[in-house]
mmCIF file of C-alpha atoms in Angstrom:
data_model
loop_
_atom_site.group_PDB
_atom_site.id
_atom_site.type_symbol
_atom_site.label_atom_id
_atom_site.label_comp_id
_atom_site.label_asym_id
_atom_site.label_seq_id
_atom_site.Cartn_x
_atom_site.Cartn_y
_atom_site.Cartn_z
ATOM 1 C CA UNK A 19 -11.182 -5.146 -0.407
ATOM 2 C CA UNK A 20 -11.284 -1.898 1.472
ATOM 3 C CA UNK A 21 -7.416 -1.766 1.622
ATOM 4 C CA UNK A 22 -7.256 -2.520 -1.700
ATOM 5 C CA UNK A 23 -9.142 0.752 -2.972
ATOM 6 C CA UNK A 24 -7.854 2.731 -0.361
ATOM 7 C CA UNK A 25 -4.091 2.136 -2.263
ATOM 8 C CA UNK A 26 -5.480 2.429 -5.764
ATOM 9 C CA UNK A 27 -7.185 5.987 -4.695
ATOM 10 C CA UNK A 28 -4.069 6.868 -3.230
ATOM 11 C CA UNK A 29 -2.243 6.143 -6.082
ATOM 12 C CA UNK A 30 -4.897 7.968 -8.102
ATOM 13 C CA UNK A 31 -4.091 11.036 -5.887
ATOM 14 C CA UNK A 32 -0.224 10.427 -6.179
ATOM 15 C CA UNK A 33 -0.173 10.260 -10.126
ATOM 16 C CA UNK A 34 -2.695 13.259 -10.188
ATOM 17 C CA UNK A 35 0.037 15.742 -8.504
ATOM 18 C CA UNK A 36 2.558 14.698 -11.034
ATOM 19 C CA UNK A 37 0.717 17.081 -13.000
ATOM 20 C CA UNK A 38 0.814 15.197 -16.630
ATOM 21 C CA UNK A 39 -0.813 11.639 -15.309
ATOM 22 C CA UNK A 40 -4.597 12.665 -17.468
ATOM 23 C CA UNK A 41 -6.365 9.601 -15.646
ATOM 24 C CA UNK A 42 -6.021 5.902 -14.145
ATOM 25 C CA UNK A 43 -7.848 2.923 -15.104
ATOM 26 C CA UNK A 44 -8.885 0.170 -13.441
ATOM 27 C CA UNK A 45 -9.121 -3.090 -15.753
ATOM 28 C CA UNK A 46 -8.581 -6.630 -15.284
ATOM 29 C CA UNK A 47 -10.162 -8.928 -12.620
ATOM 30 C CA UNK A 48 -10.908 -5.392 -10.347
ATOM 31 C CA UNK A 49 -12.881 -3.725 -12.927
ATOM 32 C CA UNK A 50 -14.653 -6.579 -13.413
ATOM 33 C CA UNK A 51 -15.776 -7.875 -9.886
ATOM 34 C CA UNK A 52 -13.947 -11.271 -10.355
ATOM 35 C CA UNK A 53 -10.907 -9.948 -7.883
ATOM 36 C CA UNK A 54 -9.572 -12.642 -5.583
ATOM 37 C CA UNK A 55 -7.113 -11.616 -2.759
ATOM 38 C CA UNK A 56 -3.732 -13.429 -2.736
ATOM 39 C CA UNK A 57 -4.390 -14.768 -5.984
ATOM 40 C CA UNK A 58 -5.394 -12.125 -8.756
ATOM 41 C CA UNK A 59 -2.891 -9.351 -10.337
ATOM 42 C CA UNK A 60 -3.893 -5.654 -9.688
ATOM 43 C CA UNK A 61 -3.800 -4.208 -13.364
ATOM 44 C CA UNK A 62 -4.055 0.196 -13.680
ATOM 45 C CA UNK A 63 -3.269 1.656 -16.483
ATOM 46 C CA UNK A 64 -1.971 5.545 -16.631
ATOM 47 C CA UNK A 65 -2.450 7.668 -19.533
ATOM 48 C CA UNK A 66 -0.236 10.796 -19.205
ATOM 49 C CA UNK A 67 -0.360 13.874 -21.709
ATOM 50 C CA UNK A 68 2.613 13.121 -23.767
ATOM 51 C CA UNK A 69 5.593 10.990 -24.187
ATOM 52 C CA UNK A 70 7.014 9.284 -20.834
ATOM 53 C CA UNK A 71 10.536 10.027 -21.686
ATOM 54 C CA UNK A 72 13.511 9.377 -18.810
ATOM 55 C CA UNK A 73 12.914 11.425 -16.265
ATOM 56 C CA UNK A 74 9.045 10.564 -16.099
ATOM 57 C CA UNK A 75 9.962 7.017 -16.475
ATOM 58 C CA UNK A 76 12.573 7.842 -13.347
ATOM 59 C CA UNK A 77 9.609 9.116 -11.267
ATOM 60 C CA UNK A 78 7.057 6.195 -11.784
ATOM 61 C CA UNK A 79 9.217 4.114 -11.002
ATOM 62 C CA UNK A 80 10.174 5.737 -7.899
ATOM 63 C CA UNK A 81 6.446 5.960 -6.864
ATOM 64 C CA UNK A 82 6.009 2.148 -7.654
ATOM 65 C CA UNK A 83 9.271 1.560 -5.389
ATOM 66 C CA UNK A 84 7.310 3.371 -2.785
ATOM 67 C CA UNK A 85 4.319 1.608 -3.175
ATOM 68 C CA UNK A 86 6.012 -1.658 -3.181
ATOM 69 C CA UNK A 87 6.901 -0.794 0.397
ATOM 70 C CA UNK A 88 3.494 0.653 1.915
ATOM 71 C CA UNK A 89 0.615 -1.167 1.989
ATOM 72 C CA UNK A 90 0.630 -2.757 -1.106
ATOM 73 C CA UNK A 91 3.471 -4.892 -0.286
ATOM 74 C CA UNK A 92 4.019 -8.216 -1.587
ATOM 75 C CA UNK A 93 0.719 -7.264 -3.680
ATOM 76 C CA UNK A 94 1.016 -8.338 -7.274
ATOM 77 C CA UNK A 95 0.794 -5.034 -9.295
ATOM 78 C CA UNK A 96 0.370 -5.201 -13.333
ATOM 79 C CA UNK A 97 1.826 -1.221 -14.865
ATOM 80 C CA UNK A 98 1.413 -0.087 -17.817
ATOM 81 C CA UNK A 99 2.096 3.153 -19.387
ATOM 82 C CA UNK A 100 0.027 4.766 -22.105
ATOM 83 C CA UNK A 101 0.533 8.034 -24.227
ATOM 84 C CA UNK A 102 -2.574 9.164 -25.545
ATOM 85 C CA UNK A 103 -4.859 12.062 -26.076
ATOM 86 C CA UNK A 104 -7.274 10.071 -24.034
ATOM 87 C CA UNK A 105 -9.265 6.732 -23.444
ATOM 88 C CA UNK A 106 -9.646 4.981 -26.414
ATOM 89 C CA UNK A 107 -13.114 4.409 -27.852
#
């Protein structure tokens, strides 16, 4: 599971530089402690500070592409994209 945080953290530290990435949650089977390698989905969520228009759409999926091809290869990612003022309550 080690490898498995190591690429969420760097993620983490990857969306953080982008500058308008507020935070990244962890949710699904990870969050919950019921993760099972080779089998369950990795699900994050990003909440950025505003609207993901074009060219923030063009550079997430540019660092997923990149992903895809580091260690999480072949790893079933779930993305989502959410524009809020923070985590809902």
């Amino acid at each position: 599971m080690g490898h498995i945080l190591s690429a969420v953290t760097d993620l983490a530290d990857r969306l953080a530089g982008l500058g308008w990435v507020a935070d990244l949650r962890v949710v699904g089977s990870l969050a919950t402690g019921d993760y099972v390698p080779g089998v369950s989905d990795l699900d994050l969520v990003a909440l950025t500070d505003g609207p993901v228009g074009q060219v923030r759409q063009e550079v997430l999926t540019g660092l997923h592409r990149e992903l895809d091809d580091g260690t999480p290869r072949g790893w079933n990612w779930g993305a989502w994209m959410s524009t809020c003022g923070g985590w809902p309550t």
